[in-house]
Coordinates of N, CA and C in Angstrom, one line a residue:
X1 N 16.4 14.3 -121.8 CA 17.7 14.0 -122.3 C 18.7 14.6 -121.3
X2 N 19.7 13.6 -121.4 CA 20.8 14.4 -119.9 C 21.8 15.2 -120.6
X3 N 22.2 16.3 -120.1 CA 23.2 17.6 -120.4 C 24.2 17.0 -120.1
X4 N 25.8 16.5 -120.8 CA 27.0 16.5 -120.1 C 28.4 17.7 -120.5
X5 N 27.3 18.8 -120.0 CA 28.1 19.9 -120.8 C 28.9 20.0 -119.1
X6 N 28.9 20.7 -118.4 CA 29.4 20.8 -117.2 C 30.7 19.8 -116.8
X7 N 30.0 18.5 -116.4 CA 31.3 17.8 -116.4 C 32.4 17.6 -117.4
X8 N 31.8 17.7 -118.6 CA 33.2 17.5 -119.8 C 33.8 19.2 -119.6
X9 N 33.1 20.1 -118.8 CA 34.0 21.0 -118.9 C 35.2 20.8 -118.0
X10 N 34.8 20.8 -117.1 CA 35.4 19.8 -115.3 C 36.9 19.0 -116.0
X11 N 36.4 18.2 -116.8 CA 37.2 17.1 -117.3 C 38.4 18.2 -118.5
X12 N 38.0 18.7 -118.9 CA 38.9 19.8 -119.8 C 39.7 20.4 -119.4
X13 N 39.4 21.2 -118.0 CA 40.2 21.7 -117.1 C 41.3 21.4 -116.6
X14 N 40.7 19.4 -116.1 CA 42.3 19.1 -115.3 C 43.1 18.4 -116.6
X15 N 42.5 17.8 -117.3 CA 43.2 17.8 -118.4 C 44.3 19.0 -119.0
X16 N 43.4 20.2 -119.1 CA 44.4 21.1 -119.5 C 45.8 21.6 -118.2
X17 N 45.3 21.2 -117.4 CA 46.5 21.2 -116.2 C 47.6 19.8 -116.0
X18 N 46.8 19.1 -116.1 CA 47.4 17.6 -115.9 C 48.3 17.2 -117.2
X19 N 48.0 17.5 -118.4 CA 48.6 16.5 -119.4 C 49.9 17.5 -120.3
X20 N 50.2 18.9 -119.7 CA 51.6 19.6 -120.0 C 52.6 18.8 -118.8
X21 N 52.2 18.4 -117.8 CA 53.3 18.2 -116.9 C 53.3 16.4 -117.1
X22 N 52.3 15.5 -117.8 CA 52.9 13.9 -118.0 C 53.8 14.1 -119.3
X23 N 53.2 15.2 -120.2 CA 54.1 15.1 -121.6 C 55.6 15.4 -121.2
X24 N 56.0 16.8 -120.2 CA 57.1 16.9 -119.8 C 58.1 15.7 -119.4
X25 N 57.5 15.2 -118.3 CA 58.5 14.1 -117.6 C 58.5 12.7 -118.7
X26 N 57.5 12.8 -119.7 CA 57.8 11.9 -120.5 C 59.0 11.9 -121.8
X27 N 58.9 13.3 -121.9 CA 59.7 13.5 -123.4 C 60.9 13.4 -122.4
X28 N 61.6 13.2 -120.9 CA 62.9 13.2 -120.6 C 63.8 12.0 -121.0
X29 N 62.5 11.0 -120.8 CA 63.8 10.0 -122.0 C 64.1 8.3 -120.5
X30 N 64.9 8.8 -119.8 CA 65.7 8.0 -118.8 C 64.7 8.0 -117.7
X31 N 64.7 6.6 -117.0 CA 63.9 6.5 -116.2 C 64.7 7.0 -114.9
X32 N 63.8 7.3 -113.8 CA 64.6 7.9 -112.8 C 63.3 7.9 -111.5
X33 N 64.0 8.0 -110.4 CA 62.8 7.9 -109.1 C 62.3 9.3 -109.0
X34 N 60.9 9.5 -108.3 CA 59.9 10.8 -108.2 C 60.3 11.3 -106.8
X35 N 60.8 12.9 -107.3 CA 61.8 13.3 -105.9 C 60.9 14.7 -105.6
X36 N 60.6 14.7 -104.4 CA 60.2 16.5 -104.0 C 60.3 17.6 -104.6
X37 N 61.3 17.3 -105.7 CA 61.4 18.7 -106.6 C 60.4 18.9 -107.8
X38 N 60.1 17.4 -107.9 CA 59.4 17.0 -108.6 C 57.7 17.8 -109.0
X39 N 57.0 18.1 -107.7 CA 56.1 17.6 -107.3 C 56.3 20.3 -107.5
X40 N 57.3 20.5 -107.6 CA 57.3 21.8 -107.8 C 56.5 22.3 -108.8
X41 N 55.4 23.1 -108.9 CA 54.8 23.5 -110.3 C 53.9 22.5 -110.7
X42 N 53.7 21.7 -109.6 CA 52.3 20.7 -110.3 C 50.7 22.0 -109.0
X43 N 50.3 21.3 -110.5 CA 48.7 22.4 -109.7 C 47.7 21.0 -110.0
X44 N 47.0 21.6 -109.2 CA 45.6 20.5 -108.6 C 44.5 21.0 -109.1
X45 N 43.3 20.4 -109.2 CA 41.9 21.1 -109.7 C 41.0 20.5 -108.7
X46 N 40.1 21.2 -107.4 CA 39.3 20.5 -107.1 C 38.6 21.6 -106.4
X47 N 37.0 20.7 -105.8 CA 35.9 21.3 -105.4 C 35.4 22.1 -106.3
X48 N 35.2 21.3 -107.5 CA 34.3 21.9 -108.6 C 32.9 21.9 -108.0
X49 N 32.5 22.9 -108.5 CA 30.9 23.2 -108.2 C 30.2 24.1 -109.4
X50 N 29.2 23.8 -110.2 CA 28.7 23.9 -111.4 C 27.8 24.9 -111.0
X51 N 27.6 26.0 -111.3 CA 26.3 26.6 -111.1 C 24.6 26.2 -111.4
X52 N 23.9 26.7 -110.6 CA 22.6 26.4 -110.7 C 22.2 26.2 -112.4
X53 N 22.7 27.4 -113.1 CA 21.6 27.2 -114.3 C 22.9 26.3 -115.4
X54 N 23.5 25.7 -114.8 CA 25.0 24.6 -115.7 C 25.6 25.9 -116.5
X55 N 26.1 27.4 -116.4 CA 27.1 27.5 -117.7 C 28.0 28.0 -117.0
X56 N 28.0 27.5 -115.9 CA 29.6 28.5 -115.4 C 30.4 27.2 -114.2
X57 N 31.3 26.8 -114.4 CA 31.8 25.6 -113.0 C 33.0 27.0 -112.4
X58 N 32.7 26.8 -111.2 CA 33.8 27.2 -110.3 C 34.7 26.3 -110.0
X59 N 36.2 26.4 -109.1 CA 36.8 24.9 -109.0 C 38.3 26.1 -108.0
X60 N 38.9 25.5 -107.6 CA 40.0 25.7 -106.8 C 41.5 25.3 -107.4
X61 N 41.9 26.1 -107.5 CA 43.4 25.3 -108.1 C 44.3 25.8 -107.4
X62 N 45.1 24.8 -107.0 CA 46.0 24.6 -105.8 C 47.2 24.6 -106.7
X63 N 48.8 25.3 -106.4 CA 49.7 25.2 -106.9 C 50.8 24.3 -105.6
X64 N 51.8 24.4 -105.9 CA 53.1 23.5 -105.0 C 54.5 24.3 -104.9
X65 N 54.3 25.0 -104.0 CA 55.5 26.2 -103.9 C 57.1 25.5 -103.2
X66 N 57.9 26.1 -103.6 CA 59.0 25.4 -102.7 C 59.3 26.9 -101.6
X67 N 59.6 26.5 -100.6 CA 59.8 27.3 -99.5 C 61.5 27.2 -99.1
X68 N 61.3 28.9 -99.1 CA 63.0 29.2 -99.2 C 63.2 28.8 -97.5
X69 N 64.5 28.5 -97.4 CA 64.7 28.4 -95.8 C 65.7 29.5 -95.4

């Protein structure tokens, strides 16, 4: 029987990253164009890698800083 304990964890993760920042720009109401400021405070999830015995995933999360000039 196949284990999908690992990837639903995978999937939980960017989920729990990804869907505070669609609920945000959704509850604003007025449509409007997607601008570089935008893009401030979004974090990424990637190069998941599950360990050998499946109970631990490692993974990289990338944030989006604005740079003072």
């Amino acid at each position: 029987m196949l284990d999908h304990g690992p990837p639903r964890l995978t999937l939980l993760v960017m989920l729990s990253v990804f869907l505070p920042v669609i609920n945000n720009t959704s509850m604003e109401g007025a449509k409007r164009l997607f601008t570089p400021e935008d893009f401030i405070g979004f974090k990424s999830v990637s190069d998941a890698q599950i360990s050998p015995d499946g109970k631990h995933v490692a993974f990289v999360l990338g944030n989006v800083y604005k740079l003072d000039s």
